[in-house]
Amino acid sequence: MRLRTFVQMSNGQTIYNEGKGDAIACAGCHGEKALGMDAMGAPRLANIGQIYVIKQFTDFAADKRIAAGTGAAMNGIARALNEQDRRDVAAYLDSFEYETEPSDLKALATDGGKVGNPDAGKIIVTKGIKPKVPACQDCHGFSGRAPLIPAIHQQKYVYLVNQLNSFRDGSRSNDQEVYKVGIMRGIAKKLSDENIVDIAAYLSTVTSLTP
């Protein structure tokens, strides 16, 4: 996917903070600094990858990705924005100064959520589960290793758990494919419930994927 050389950063900022037409303000769910909200299951959008964000907008608009819960609004929001709007919002999100805001695992556990073990998750993220699951950082690295591979460190815990489960059960199927096989779907199917919450616990609290 090629990016246009011209984006209207001010347009992206306005849409993110105020919305446009039928598209509500992104900040209402994703936060003022686009760091995400566990309480809403909303992902971090800041610094995860401009081209990746554009692809997700495009997939939502075409119903190639259909979110559940509060995320279900994304399909209508994406359709309400034109191609230039989506690129402008993505560029604005990529312009944020990098900040960390780890998920509060203790609070999530207190609220009754199942929380994994970050130490166990670190092993999977950095080394994989031999011989069946590759290390997450082999593809994702610290800031995404390819235009369509997002940065996943400091992503929100609830969102990570939801997405890994969605890839595993096939309800999300807009991942990249190799020989018509979805990469993330193939990996997620090899993960146990415990693996998923452990991975999410580590990624949502780590500041860097470098060892």
Coordinates of N, CA and C in Angstrom, one line a residue:
M1 N 0.9 -1.2 0.0 CA 0.0 0.0 0.0 C 0.9 1.2 0.0
R2 N 0.7 2.1 -1.0 CA 1.5 3.3 -1.1 C 0.9 4.5 -0.4
L3 N 1.7 5.3 0.3 CA 1.1 6.5 0.9 C 1.2 7.7 0.0
R4 N 0.2 8.5 0.0 CA 0.4 9.8 -0.8 C 1.4 10.6 0.0
T5 N 2.1 11.4 -0.8 CA 3.1 12.3 -0.2 C 2.5 13.4 0.6
F6 N 1.2 13.8 0.3 CA 0.6 14.9 1.0 C -0.5 14.4 1.9
V7 N -0.4 14.9 3.2 CA -1.4 14.7 4.1 C -1.8 16.0 4.8
Q8 N -3.0 16.1 5.3 CA -3.4 17.3 6.0 C -3.5 16.9 7.5
M9 N -2.4 17.2 8.2 CA -2.3 16.8 9.6 C -3.4 17.5 10.4
S10 N -3.7 18.7 10.1 CA -4.7 19.4 10.8 C -6.1 18.8 10.7
N11 N -6.3 18.2 9.5 CA -7.6 17.5 9.3 C -7.6 16.2 10.1
G12 N -6.5 15.5 10.2 CA -6.4 14.3 11.0 C -6.6 14.6 12.4
Q13 N -6.0 15.7 12.9 CA -6.2 16.1 14.3 C -7.6 16.5 14.6
T14 N -8.2 17.2 13.8 CA -9.6 17.6 14.0 C -10.6 16.4 14.0
I15 N -10.4 15.4 13.1 CA -11.2 14.2 13.1 C -11.0 13.4 14.3
Y16 N -9.7 13.3 14.7 CA -9.4 12.5 15.9 C -10.1 13.1 17.2
N17 N -10.0 14.4 17.3 CA -10.5 15.0 18.5 C -12.0 15.4 18.5
E18 N -12.5 15.7 17.3 CA -13.8 16.2 17.2 C -14.8 15.4 16.4
G19 N -14.2 14.5 15.5 CA -15.0 13.7 14.6 C -15.3 14.4 13.4
K20 N -16.1 13.8 12.5 CA -16.5 14.4 11.2 C -17.7 13.7 10.7
G21 N -18.8 14.5 10.6 CA -20.1 13.9 10.1 C -20.5 12.8 11.0
D22 N -20.7 11.6 10.4 CA -21.2 10.5 11.2 C -20.1 9.7 11.9
A23 N -18.8 10.2 11.7 CA -17.7 9.6 12.4 C -17.5 10.3 13.7
I24 N -17.7 9.6 14.8 CA -17.5 10.3 16.1 C -16.0 10.5 16.4
A25 N -15.7 11.3 17.4 CA -14.3 11.6 17.7 C -13.6 10.3 18.2
C26 N -12.4 10.1 17.7 CA -11.6 8.9 18.0 C -11.2 9.0 19.5
A27 N -10.9 10.2 20.0 CA -10.4 10.4 21.3 C -11.4 9.9 22.4
G28 N -12.7 9.8 22.1 CA -13.6 9.4 23.1 C -13.4 8.0 23.6
C29 N -12.9 7.1 22.7 CA -12.6 5.7 23.1 C -11.1 5.4 23.2
H30 N -10.3 6.1 22.4 CA -8.9 5.8 22.4 C -8.0 6.7 23.2
G31 N -8.6 7.7 23.8 CA -7.9 8.6 24.7 C -7.3 9.8 24.0
E32 N -7.1 10.8 24.7 CA -6.5 12.1 24.2 C -5.2 11.9 23.5
K33 N -4.4 11.0 24.0 CA -3.1 10.8 23.4 C -3.0 9.5 22.6
A34 N -4.2 8.9 22.4 CA -4.3 7.7 21.6 C -3.6 6.5 22.2
L35 N -3.6 6.4 23.5 CA -2.9 5.4 24.2 C -3.8 4.2 24.5
G36 N -5.1 4.3 24.2 CA -6.0 3.2 24.4 C -6.6 3.2 25.8
M37 N -7.7 2.4 25.9 CA -8.4 2.3 27.2 C -8.8 0.8 27.4
D38 N -8.2 0.2 28.4 CA -8.6 -1.2 28.7 C -10.1 -1.3 29.1
A39 N -10.6 -0.3 29.8 CA -12.0 -0.3 30.2 C -13.0 -0.4 29.0
M40 N -12.6 0.0 27.9 CA -13.5 0.0 26.7 C -13.0 -1.0 25.7
G41 N -11.9 -1.7 26.0 CA -11.3 -2.6 25.0 C -10.8 -1.9 23.8
A42 N -10.5 -0.6 24.0 CA -10.0 0.2 22.8 C -8.5 0.1 22.8
P43 N -7.9 -0.1 21.6 CA -6.5 -0.3 21.4 C -5.7 1.1 21.4
R44 N -4.5 1.0 21.7 CA -3.5 2.1 21.5 C -3.4 2.3 20.0
L45 N -3.5 3.5 19.5 CA -3.3 3.8 18.1 C -2.1 4.6 17.8
A46 N -1.6 5.3 18.9 CA -0.4 6.1 18.7 C 0.8 5.3 18.4
N47 N 1.6 5.6 17.3 CA 2.9 5.0 17.0 C 2.8 3.5 16.6
I48 N 1.7 3.0 16.3 CA 1.6 1.6 16.0 C 1.9 1.3 14.5
G49 N 1.9 2.3 13.7 CA 2.3 2.1 12.3 C 1.2 2.8 11.3
Q50 N 1.7 3.8 10.6 CA 0.8 4.6 9.8 C 0.1 3.7 8.7
I51 N 0.8 3.0 8.0 CA 0.2 2.2 6.9 C -0.7 1.1 7.5
Y52 N -0.3 0.5 8.6 CA -1.2 -0.5 9.3 C -2.5 0.1 9.6
V53 N -2.5 1.3 10.2 CA -3.8 2.0 10.6 C -4.6 2.2 9.3
I54 N -4.0 2.7 8.3 CA -4.8 2.9 7.0 C -5.5 1.6 6.6
K55 N -4.7 0.5 6.6 CA -5.3 -0.8 6.2 C -6.5 -1.1 7.1
Q56 N -6.4 -0.9 8.4 CA -7.5 -1.3 9.2 C -8.7 -0.4 8.9
F57 N -8.5 0.9 8.7 CA -9.6 1.7 8.3 C -10.3 1.2 7.0
T58 N -9.4 0.8 6.1 CA -9.9 0.3 4.8 C -10.7 -1.0 5.0
D59 N -10.2 -1.9 5.8 CA -10.8 -3.2 6.0 C -12.1 -3.0 6.8
F60 N -12.2 -2.1 7.8 CA -13.4 -1.8 8.5 C -14.5 -1.2 7.5
A61 N -14.0 -0.3 6.7 CA -15.0 0.3 5.7 C -15.6 -0.7 4.8
A62 N -14.8 -1.7 4.4 CA -15.3 -2.7 3.5 C -15.8 -4.0 4.2
D63 N -15.9 -3.9 5.5 CA -16.4 -5.0 6.3 C -15.5 -6.3 6.2
K64 N -14.3 -6.1 5.9 CA -13.3 -7.2 5.9 C -12.9 -7.5 7.3
R65 N -13.1 -6.5 8.1 CA -12.8 -6.7 9.6 C -14.0 -6.2 10.3
I66 N -14.6 -7.0 11.1 CA -15.8 -6.6 11.9 C -15.5 -6.8 13.3
A67 N -15.5 -5.7 14.0 CA -15.2 -5.8 15.5 C -16.4 -6.1 16.3
A68 N -16.1 -6.5 17.5 CA -17.2 -6.8 18.4 C -17.2 -5.8 19.6
G69 N -18.2 -5.8 20.4 CA -18.3 -4.9 21.6 C -18.3 -3.5 21.2
T70 N -17.6 -2.6 21.9 CA -17.6 -1.2 21.6 C -16.9 -0.9 20.3
G71 N -16.0 -1.9 19.9 CA -15.3 -1.7 18.6 C -16.2 -1.8 17.4
A72 N -17.5 -2.3 17.6 CA -18.4 -2.5 16.5 C -18.7 -1.2 15.7
A73 N -18.5 -0.1 16.4 CA -18.7 1.2 15.8 C -17.7 1.5 14.7
M74 N -16.6 0.8 14.7 CA -15.5 1.1 13.7 C -15.9 1.0 12.3
N75 N -16.8 0.1 12.0 CA -17.2 -0.1 10.6 C -17.9 1.1 10.0
G76 N -18.8 1.6 10.8 CA -19.6 2.8 10.4 C -18.7 4.1 10.4
I77 N -17.8 4.2 11.4 CA -16.9 5.3 11.5 C -16.0 5.3 10.2
A78 N -15.4 4.2 9.9 CA -14.5 4.1 8.7 C -15.2 4.5 7.4
R79 N -16.5 4.0 7.3 CA -17.2 4.3 6.1 C -17.5 5.8 6.0
A80 N -17.6 6.5 7.1 CA -18.0 7.9 7.1 C -16.8 8.8 6.8
L81 N -15.6 8.2 6.7 CA -14.4 8.9 6.4 C -13.9 8.6 5.0
N82 N -13.5 9.6 4.2 CA -13.0 9.3 2.9 C -11.6 8.8 2.9
E83 N -11.0 8.5 1.8 CA -9.6 7.9 1.8 C -8.6 8.9 2.4
Q84 N -8.8 10.2 2.0 CA -7.9 11.2 2.4 C -8.0 11.4 4.0
D85 N -9.2 11.4 4.5 CA -9.5 11.5 5.9 C -8.7 10.4 6.7
R86 N -8.8 9.2 6.2 CA -8.2 8.1 6.8 C -6.7 8.2 6.9
R87 N -6.1 8.7 5.8 CA -4.7 8.9 5.7 C -4.3 10.0 6.6
D88 N -5.1 11.0 6.7 CA -4.8 12.2 7.6 C -4.8 11.7 9.1
V89 N -5.8 11.0 9.4 CA -5.9 10.5 10.8 C -4.7 9.6 11.1
A90 N -4.3 8.7 10.2 CA -3.2 7.8 10.4 C -1.9 8.6 10.6
A91 N -1.7 9.6 9.8 CA -0.5 10.4 9.8 C -0.5 11.2 11.2
Y92 N -1.6 11.7 11.6 CA -1.7 12.3 12.9 C -1.3 11.4 14.1
L93 N -1.8 10.2 14.0 CA -1.5 9.2 15.0 C 0.0 8.8 15.1
D94 N 0.6 8.9 13.9 CA 2.0 8.5 13.8 C 2.9 9.7 14.3
S95 N 2.3 10.9 14.4 CA 3.1 12.1 14.8 C 3.2 12.3 16.3
F96 N 2.5 11.5 17.1 CA 2.5 11.6 18.5 C 3.9 11.3 19.0
E97 N 4.4 12.1 20.0 CA 5.6 11.7 20.7 C 5.4 10.5 21.4
Y98 N 6.4 9.5 21.3 CA 6.2 8.2 22.0 C 6.0 8.3 23.5
E99 N 5.0 7.7 24.0 CA 4.8 7.7 25.5 C 4.4 6.2 25.9
T100 N 4.8 5.9 27.1 CA 4.4 4.6 27.6 C 3.2 4.8 28.6
E101 N 2.3 3.9 28.6 CA 1.2 3.9 29.6 C 0.8 2.4 29.7
P102 N 1.5 1.7 30.6 CA 1.2 0.2 30.7 C -0.2 0.0 31.2
S103 N -0.8 -1.2 30.8 CA -2.0 -1.6 31.3 C -1.9 -1.9 32.8
D104 N -2.9 -1.6 33.6 CA -2.8 -1.8 35.1 C -3.4 -3.2 35.3
L105 N -2.5 -4.2 35.3 CA -2.9 -5.6 35.5 C -3.5 -5.8 36.8
K106 N -3.0 -5.2 37.9 CA -3.6 -5.4 39.2 C -5.0 -4.9 39.3
A107 N -5.3 -3.8 38.6 CA -6.7 -3.3 38.6 C -7.6 -4.2 37.8
L108 N -7.1 -4.7 36.7 CA -7.9 -5.6 35.9 C -8.2 -6.9 36.7
A109 N -7.2 -7.4 37.4 CA -7.4 -8.6 38.2 C -8.4 -8.3 39.3
T110 N -8.3 -7.1 39.9 CA -9.3 -6.8 41.0 C -10.7 -6.7 40.5
D111 N -10.8 -6.3 39.3 CA -12.2 -6.2 38.6 C -12.7 -7.5 38.2
G112 N -11.9 -8.5 38.4 CA -12.4 -9.9 38.1 C -11.9 -10.4 36.7
G113 N -11.1 -9.7 36.0 CA -10.5 -10.2 34.8 C -9.4 -11.2 35.0
K114 N -9.3 -12.1 34.0 CA -8.2 -13.0 34.1 C -6.9 -12.4 33.5
V115 N -5.9 -12.4 34.4 CA -4.6 -11.7 34.0 C -3.5 -12.7 34.0
G116 N -2.7 -12.6 32.9 CA -1.6 -13.6 32.7 C -0.4 -13.2 33.5
N117 N 0.7 -14.0 33.2 CA 2.0 -13.9 33.9 C 2.9 -13.2 32.9
P118 N 3.4 -12.0 33.1 CA 4.3 -11.3 32.2 C 5.6 -12.0 32.0
D119 N 6.1 -12.7 33.0 CA 7.4 -13.4 32.8 C 7.2 -14.6 31.8
A120 N 6.1 -15.3 31.9 CA 5.8 -16.4 31.0 C 5.5 -15.8 29.6
G121 N 4.9 -14.7 29.5 CA 4.6 -14.1 28.2 C 5.9 -13.6 27.6
K122 N 6.9 -13.2 28.4 CA 8.1 -12.7 27.8 C 8.8 -13.8 27.0
I123 N 8.8 -15.0 27.6 CA 9.4 -16.2 26.9 C 8.8 -16.4 25.6
I124 N 7.5 -16.4 25.5 CA 6.8 -16.6 24.2 C 7.1 -15.5 23.2
V125 N 7.1 -14.2 23.7 CA 7.3 -13.1 22.8 C 8.7 -13.0 22.3
T126 N 9.7 -13.4 23.1 CA 11.1 -13.3 22.7 C 11.7 -14.6 22.2
K127 N 11.1 -15.7 22.6 CA 11.7 -17.0 22.1 C 10.7 -17.9 21.4
G128 N 9.4 -17.7 21.6 CA 8.4 -18.5 21.0 C 8.1 -19.8 21.8
I129 N 7.3 -20.7 21.2 CA 7.1 -22.0 21.8 C 7.6 -23.0 20.8
K130 N 8.7 -23.5 21.0 CA 9.3 -24.4 20.1 C 8.7 -25.8 20.2
P131 N 8.4 -26.4 19.0 CA 8.7 -26.0 17.7 C 7.5 -25.3 17.0
K132 N 6.4 -25.0 17.7 CA 5.2 -24.7 17.0 C 4.9 -23.2 16.8
V133 N 5.4 -22.4 17.7 CA 5.0 -21.0 17.7 C 6.3 -20.1 17.6
P134 N 6.5 -19.3 16.6 CA 7.7 -18.4 16.5 C 7.6 -17.3 17.5
A135 N 8.7 -16.7 17.8 CA 8.7 -15.5 18.7 C 8.0 -14.3 18.1
C136 N 7.1 -13.7 18.9 CA 6.4 -12.5 18.4 C 7.3 -11.5 17.8
Q137 N 8.4 -11.2 18.5 CA 9.3 -10.2 18.2 C 10.0 -10.4 16.9
D138 N 10.0 -11.7 16.4 CA 10.7 -12.0 15.1 C 10.0 -11.2 14.0
C139 N 8.7 -11.0 14.1 CA 8.0 -10.2 13.0 C 7.8 -8.8 13.5
H140 N 7.3 -8.6 14.7 CA 6.8 -7.3 15.2 C 8.0 -6.4 15.7
G141 N 9.0 -7.0 16.2 CA 10.1 -6.1 16.6 C 9.7 -5.1 17.6
F142 N 10.3 -3.9 17.6 CA 9.9 -2.9 18.5 C 8.9 -1.9 17.9
S143 N 9.1 -1.6 16.7 CA 8.2 -0.7 16.0 C 7.5 -1.2 14.8
G144 N 7.4 -2.5 14.6 CA 6.9 -3.1 13.4 C 8.0 -3.2 12.4
R145 N 8.1 -4.4 11.8 CA 9.3 -4.6 10.9 C 8.9 -4.5 9.4
A146 N 7.6 -4.3 9.2 CA 7.2 -4.1 7.8 C 5.9 -3.2 7.8
P147 N 5.6 -2.6 6.7 CA 4.5 -1.6 6.8 C 3.2 -2.1 7.4
L148 N 2.9 -3.4 7.2 CA 1.6 -3.9 7.6 C 1.7 -4.7 8.9
I149 N 2.9 -4.7 9.5 CA 3.1 -5.4 10.8 C 3.1 -4.3 11.9
P150 N 2.1 -4.3 12.8 CA 2.1 -3.2 13.8 C 3.0 -3.4 14.9
A151 N 3.4 -2.3 15.6 CA 4.1 -2.3 16.8 C 3.0 -2.8 17.9
I152 N 3.5 -3.8 18.7 CA 2.5 -4.3 19.7 C 3.0 -4.1 21.1
H153 N 4.2 -3.6 21.3 CA 4.5 -3.3 22.7 C 3.7 -2.1 23.2
Q154 N 3.3 -2.2 24.5 CA 2.5 -1.1 25.1 C 1.1 -1.1 24.5
Q155 N 0.7 -2.1 23.7 CA -0.7 -2.2 23.3 C -1.5 -2.6 24.5
K156 N -2.8 -2.3 24.6 CA -3.6 -2.5 25.8 C -3.9 -4.0 25.9
Y157 N -3.9 -4.4 27.2 CA -4.1 -5.8 27.6 C -5.4 -6.4 27.0
V158 N -6.5 -5.8 27.3 CA -7.8 -6.3 26.9 C -7.9 -6.4 25.4
Y159 N -7.4 -5.4 24.7 CA -7.4 -5.5 23.3 C -6.6 -6.7 22.7
L160 N -5.4 -6.8 23.3 CA -4.5 -7.9 22.8 C -5.2 -9.3 23.1
V161 N -5.8 -9.5 24.2 CA -6.5 -10.7 24.5 C -7.6 -11.0 23.5
N162 N -8.4 -9.9 23.3 CA -9.5 -10.0 22.4 C -9.1 -10.4 21.0
Q163 N -8.0 -9.7 20.5 CA -7.6 -10.0 19.1 C -7.0 -11.3 18.9
L164 N -6.2 -11.8 19.9 CA -5.6 -13.1 19.8 C -6.7 -14.2 19.8
N165 N -7.7 -14.0 20.6 CA -8.8 -14.9 20.6 C -9.6 -14.8 19.3
S166 N -9.8 -13.6 18.7 CA -10.5 -13.5 17.5 C -9.7 -14.1 16.3
F167 N -8.4 -14.0 16.3 CA -7.6 -14.7 15.3 C -7.7 -16.2 15.5
R168 N -7.7 -16.6 16.7 CA -7.8 -18.1 17.0 C -9.1 -18.7 16.5
D169 N -10.2 -18.0 16.8 CA -11.5 -18.6 16.4 C -11.9 -18.2 15.0
G170 N -11.1 -17.4 14.3 CA -11.4 -17.0 12.9 C -12.3 -15.8 12.7
S171 N -12.8 -15.2 13.8 CA -13.7 -14.1 13.7 C -13.0 -12.9 13.2
R172 N -11.7 -12.8 13.3 CA -10.9 -11.8 12.7 C -10.0 -12.5 11.6
S173 N -10.1 -12.1 10.4 CA -9.4 -12.8 9.3 C -8.8 -11.8 8.3
N174 N -8.4 -10.6 8.8 CA -7.8 -9.7 7.8 C -6.3 -9.6 8.0
D175 N -5.7 -10.6 8.6 CA -4.3 -10.7 8.7 C -3.6 -11.0 7.4
Q176 N -2.3 -10.8 7.3 CA -1.6 -11.1 6.1 C -1.6 -12.6 5.9
E177 N -1.5 -13.0 4.6 CA -1.6 -14.4 4.3 C -0.3 -14.8 3.5
V178 N 0.1 -16.0 3.7 CA 1.2 -16.6 3.0 C 0.6 -17.9 2.4
Y179 N 0.6 -18.0 1.1 CA 0.0 -19.2 0.4 C -1.4 -19.3 0.9
K180 N -2.1 -18.2 1.0 CA -3.6 -18.2 1.3 C -3.8 -18.7 2.8
V181 N -2.8 -18.7 3.6 CA -3.0 -19.0 5.0 C -2.7 -17.8 5.9
G182 N -3.7 -17.4 6.7 CA -3.5 -16.3 7.5 C -2.4 -16.5 8.6
I183 N -1.4 -15.6 8.6 CA -0.3 -15.8 9.5 C -0.7 -15.7 11.0
M184 N -1.4 -14.7 11.4 CA -1.8 -14.6 12.8 C -2.9 -15.7 13.1
R185 N -3.7 -16.0 12.2 CA -4.7 -17.1 12.5 C -4.0 -18.4 12.7
G186 N -3.0 -18.7 11.9 CA -2.2 -19.9 12.1 C -1.5 -20.0 13.4
I187 N -0.9 -18.8 13.8 CA -0.2 -18.8 15.1 C -1.1 -18.9 16.2
A188 N -2.2 -18.1 16.2 CA -3.1 -18.1 17.3 C -3.8 -19.4 17.6
K189 N -4.0 -20.2 16.6 CA -4.6 -21.5 16.8 C -3.7 -22.4 17.6
K190 N -2.5 -22.1 17.7 CA -1.5 -23.0 18.4 C -1.3 -22.5 19.8
L191 N -2.0 -21.4 20.2 CA -1.9 -20.8 21.5 C -3.0 -21.3 22.5
S192 N -2.7 -21.6 23.7 CA -3.7 -21.9 24.7 C -4.2 -20.6 25.3
D193 N -5.3 -20.8 26.1 CA -5.9 -19.6 26.8 C -4.8 -19.0 27.6
E194 N -4.0 -19.8 28.3 CA -3.0 -19.3 29.2 C -1.9 -18.6 28.4
N195 N -1.5 -19.1 27.3 CA -0.5 -18.5 26.4 C -1.0 -17.1 26.1
I196 N -2.2 -17.0 25.7 CA -2.8 -15.7 25.2 C -2.7 -14.6 26.3
V197 N -3.2 -14.9 27.5 CA -3.2 -13.9 28.6 C -1.8 -13.6 29.0
D198 N -0.9 -14.6 29.0 CA 0.5 -14.3 29.3 C 1.2 -13.4 28.3
I199 N 1.0 -13.6 27.0 CA 1.5 -12.8 26.0 C 1.0 -11.3 26.2
A200 N -0.3 -11.2 26.4 CA -0.9 -9.9 26.6 C -0.4 -9.2 27.8
A201 N -0.1 -9.9 28.9 CA 0.4 -9.4 30.1 C 1.8 -8.8 29.9
Y202 N 2.6 -9.5 29.2 CA 3.9 -9.0 28.9 C 3.9 -7.8 28.0
L203 N 3.3 -7.9 26.8 CA 3.3 -6.9 25.8 C 2.6 -5.6 26.3
S204 N 1.6 -5.7 27.1 CA 0.9 -4.5 27.6 C 1.7 -3.7 28.7
T205 N 2.7 -4.3 29.2 CA 3.5 -3.6 30.3 C 5.0 -3.4 29.9
V206 N 5.5 -4.1 28.9 CA 6.9 -3.9 28.5 C 7.1 -2.6 27.7
T207 N 8.2 -2.0 27.9 CA 8.5 -0.7 27.2 C 9.3 -0.9 25.9
S208 N 9.9 -2.1 25.8 CA 10.6 -2.3 24.6 C 10.7 -3.8 24.3
L209 N 10.6 -4.3 23.1 CA 10.7 -5.7 22.7 C 12.1 -6.2 22.6
T210 N 13.0 -5.3 22.7 CA 14.4 -5.7 22.7 C 14.8 -6.4 23.9
P211 N 15.5 -7.5 23.9 CA 15.9 -8.3 25.1 C 16.6 -7.5 26.2

